[in-house]
XYZ file of N, CA and C in Angstrom:
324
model
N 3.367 -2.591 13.045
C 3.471 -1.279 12.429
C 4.729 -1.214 11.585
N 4.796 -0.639 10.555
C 6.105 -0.778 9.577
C 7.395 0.116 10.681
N 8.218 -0.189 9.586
C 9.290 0.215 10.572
C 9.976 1.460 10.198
N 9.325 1.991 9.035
C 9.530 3.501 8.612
C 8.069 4.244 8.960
N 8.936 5.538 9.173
C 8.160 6.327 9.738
C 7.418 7.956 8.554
N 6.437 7.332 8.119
C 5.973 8.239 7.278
C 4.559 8.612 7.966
N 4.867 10.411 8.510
C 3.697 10.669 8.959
C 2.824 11.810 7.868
N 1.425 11.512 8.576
C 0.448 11.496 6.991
C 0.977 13.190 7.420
N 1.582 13.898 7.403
C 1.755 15.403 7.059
C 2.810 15.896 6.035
N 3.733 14.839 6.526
C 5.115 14.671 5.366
C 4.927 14.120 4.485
N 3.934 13.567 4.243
C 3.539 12.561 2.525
C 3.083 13.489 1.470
N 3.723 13.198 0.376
C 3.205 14.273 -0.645
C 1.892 13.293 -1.477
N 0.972 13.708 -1.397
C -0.495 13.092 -2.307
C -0.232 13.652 -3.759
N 0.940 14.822 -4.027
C 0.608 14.677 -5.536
C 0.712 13.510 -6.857
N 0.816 13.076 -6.579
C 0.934 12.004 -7.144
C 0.257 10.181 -6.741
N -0.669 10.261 -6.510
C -1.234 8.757 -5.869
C -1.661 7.875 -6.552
N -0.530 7.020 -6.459
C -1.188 5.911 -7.538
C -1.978 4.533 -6.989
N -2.823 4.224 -7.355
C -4.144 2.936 -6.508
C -3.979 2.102 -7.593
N -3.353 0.892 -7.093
C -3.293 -0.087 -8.194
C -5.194 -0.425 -7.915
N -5.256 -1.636 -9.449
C -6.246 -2.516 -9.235
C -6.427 -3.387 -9.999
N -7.343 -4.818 -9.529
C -7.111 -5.642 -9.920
C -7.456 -5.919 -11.357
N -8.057 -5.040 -12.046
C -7.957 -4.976 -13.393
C -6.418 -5.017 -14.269
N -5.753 -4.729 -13.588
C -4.288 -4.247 -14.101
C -3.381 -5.668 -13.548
N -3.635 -6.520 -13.144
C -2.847 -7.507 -12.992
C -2.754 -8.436 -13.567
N -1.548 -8.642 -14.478
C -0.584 -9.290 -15.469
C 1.029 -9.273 -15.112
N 1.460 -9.896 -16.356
C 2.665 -9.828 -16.505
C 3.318 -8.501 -16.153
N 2.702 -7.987 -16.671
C 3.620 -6.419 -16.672
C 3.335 -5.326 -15.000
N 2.419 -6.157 -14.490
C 2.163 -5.231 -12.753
C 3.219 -4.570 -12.285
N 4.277 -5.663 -11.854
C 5.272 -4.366 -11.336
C 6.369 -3.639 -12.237
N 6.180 -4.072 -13.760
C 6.869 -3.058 -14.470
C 5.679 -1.774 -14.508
N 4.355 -1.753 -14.238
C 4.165 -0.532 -14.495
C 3.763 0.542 -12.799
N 4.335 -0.523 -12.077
C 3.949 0.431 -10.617
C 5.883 0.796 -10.614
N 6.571 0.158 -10.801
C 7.837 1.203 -11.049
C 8.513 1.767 -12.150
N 7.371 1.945 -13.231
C 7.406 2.912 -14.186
C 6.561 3.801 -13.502
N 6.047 4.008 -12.744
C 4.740 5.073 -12.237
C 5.903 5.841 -11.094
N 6.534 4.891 -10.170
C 7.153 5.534 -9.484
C 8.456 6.177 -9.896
N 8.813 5.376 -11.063
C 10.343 6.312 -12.060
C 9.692 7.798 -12.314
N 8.196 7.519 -12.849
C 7.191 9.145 -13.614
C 7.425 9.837 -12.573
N 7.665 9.319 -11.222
C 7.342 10.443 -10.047
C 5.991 10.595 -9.079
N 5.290 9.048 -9.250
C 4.583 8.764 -7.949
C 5.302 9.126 -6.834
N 4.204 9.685 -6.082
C 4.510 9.760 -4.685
C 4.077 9.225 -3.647
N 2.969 8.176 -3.686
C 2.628 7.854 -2.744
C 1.682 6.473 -3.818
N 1.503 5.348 -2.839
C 1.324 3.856 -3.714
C -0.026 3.607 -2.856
N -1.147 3.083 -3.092
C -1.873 2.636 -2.665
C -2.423 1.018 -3.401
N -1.727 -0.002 -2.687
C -2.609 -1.589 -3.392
C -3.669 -2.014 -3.255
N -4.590 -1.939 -3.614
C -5.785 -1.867 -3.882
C -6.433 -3.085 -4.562
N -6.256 -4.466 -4.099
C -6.623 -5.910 -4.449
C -7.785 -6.451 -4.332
N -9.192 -6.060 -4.719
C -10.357 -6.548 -4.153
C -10.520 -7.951 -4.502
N -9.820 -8.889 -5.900
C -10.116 -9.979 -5.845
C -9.054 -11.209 -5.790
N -8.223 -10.985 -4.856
C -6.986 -12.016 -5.016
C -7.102 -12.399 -3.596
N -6.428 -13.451 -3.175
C -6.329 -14.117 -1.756
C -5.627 -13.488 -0.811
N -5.370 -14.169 0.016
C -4.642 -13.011 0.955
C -3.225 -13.456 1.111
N -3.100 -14.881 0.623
C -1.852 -15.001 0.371
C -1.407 -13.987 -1.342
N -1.969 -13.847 -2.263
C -1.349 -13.201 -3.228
C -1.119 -11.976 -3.145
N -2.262 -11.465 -2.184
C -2.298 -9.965 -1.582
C -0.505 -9.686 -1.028
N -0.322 -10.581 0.456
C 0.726 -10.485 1.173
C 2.170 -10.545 -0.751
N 1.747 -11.861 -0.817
C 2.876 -11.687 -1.854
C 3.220 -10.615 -2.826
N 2.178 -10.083 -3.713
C 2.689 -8.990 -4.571
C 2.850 -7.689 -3.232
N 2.089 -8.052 -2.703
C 2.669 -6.338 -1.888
C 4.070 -6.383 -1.517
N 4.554 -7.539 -0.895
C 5.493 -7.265 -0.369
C 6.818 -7.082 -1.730
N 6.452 -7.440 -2.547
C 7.135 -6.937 -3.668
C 6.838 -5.371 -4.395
N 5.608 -4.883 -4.478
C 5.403 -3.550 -4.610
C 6.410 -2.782 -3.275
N 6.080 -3.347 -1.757
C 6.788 -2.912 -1.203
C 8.178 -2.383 -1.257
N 8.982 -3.415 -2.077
C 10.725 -3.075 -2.267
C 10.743 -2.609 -2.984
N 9.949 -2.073 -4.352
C 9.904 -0.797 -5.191
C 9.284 0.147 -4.525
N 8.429 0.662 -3.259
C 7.989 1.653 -3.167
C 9.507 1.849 -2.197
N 10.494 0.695 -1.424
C 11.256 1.355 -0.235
C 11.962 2.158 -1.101
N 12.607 1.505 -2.478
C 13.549 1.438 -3.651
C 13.102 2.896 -3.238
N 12.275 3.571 -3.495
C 12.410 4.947 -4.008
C 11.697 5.941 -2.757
N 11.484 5.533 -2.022
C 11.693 6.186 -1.027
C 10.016 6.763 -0.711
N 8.748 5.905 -0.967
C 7.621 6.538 -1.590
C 6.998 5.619 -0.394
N 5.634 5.993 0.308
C 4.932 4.873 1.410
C 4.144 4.107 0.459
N 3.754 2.981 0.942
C 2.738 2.230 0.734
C 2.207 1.846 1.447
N 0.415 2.379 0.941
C -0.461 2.180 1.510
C -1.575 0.907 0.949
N -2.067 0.209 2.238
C -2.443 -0.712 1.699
C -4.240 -0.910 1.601
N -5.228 -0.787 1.046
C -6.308 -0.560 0.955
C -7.358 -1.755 1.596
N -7.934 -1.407 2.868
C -8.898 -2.124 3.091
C -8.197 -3.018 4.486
N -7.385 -3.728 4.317
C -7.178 -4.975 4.472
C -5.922 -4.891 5.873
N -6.062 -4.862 6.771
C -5.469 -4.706 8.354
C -4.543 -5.555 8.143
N -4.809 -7.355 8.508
C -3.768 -8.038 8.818
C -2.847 -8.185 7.268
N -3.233 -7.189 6.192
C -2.290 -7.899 4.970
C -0.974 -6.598 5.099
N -1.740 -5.472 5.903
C -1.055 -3.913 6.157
C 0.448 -4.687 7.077
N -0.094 -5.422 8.328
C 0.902 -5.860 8.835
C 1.772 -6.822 8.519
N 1.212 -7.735 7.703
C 2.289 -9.254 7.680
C 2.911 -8.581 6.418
N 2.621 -7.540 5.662
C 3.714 -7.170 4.713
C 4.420 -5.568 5.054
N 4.332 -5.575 6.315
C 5.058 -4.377 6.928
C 4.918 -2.544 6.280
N 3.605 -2.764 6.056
C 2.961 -1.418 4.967
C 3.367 -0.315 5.936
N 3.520 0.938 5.023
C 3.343 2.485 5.951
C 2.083 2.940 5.990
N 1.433 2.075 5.992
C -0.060 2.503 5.964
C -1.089 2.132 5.494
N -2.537 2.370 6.112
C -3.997 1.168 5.505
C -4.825 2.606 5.508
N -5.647 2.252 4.189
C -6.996 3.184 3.941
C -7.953 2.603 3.980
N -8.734 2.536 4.858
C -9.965 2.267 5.111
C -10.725 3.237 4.846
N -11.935 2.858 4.729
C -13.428 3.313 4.446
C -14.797 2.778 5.495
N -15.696 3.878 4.930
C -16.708 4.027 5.696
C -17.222 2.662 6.228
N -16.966 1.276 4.749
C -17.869 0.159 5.459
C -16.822 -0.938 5.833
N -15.437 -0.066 6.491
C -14.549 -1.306 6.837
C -13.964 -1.440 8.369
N -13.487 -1.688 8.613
C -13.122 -1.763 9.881
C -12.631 -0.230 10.128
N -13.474 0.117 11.763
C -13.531 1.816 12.272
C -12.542 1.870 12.616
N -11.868 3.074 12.539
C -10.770 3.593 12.423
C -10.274 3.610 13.597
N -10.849 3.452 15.015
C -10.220 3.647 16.072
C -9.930 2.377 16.336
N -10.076 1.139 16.307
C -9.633 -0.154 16.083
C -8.600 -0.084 15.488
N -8.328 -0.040 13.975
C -7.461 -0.239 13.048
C -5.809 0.857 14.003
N -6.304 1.776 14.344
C -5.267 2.747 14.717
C -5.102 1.894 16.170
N -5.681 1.447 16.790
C -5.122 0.628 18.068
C -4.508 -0.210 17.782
N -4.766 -1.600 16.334
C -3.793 -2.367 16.460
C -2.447 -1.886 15.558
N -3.145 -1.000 14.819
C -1.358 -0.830 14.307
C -0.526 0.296 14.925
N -1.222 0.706 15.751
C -0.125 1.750 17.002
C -0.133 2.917 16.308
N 0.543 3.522 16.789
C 0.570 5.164 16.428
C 1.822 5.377 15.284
């Protein structure tokens, strides 16, 4: 479980930005911390076609721009990539792993 504590009541959603893998180039994390300079508030990575090693890697770099500014990141889909890159959080969906699982292994 990450080691900051962002609970989903204190998170502001105005602002949510969902990367995707259409948008990955050179310029990826100049424009997820130009998004968070605009005043994102909340990051969601959203990787449907990269490995899970590239997954772990750019996140954990989105990660030190989302700590940089003080914003959670959430990580889409994907459980063990939520943990080995120490995310504030995973969004799952209807056809992914049930939610009472996912909330058992990453604790409360």
């Amino acid at each position: 479980a990450s080691s900051r504590t962002f609970p989903a009541a204190e998170v502001s959603y105005e602002v949510y930005l969902v990367t995707d893998d259409a948008f990955l180039d050179d310029q990826f994390f100049n424009k997820v911390a130009a998004s968070l300079q605009g005043g994102a508030t909340c990051v969601q990575l959203r990787l449907k076609h990269v490995s899970t090693a590239t997954y772990v890697d750019w996140g954990e770099k989105v990660r030190k721009l989302t700590r940089d500014f003080g914003v959670p990141l959430i990580v889409d889909d994907r459980l063990d990539v939520a943990l080995a890159m120490d995310a504030d959080g995973l969004h799952i969906g209807g056809e992914d792993l049930p939610w009472k699982i996912a909330r058992r292994l990453l604790g409360p």
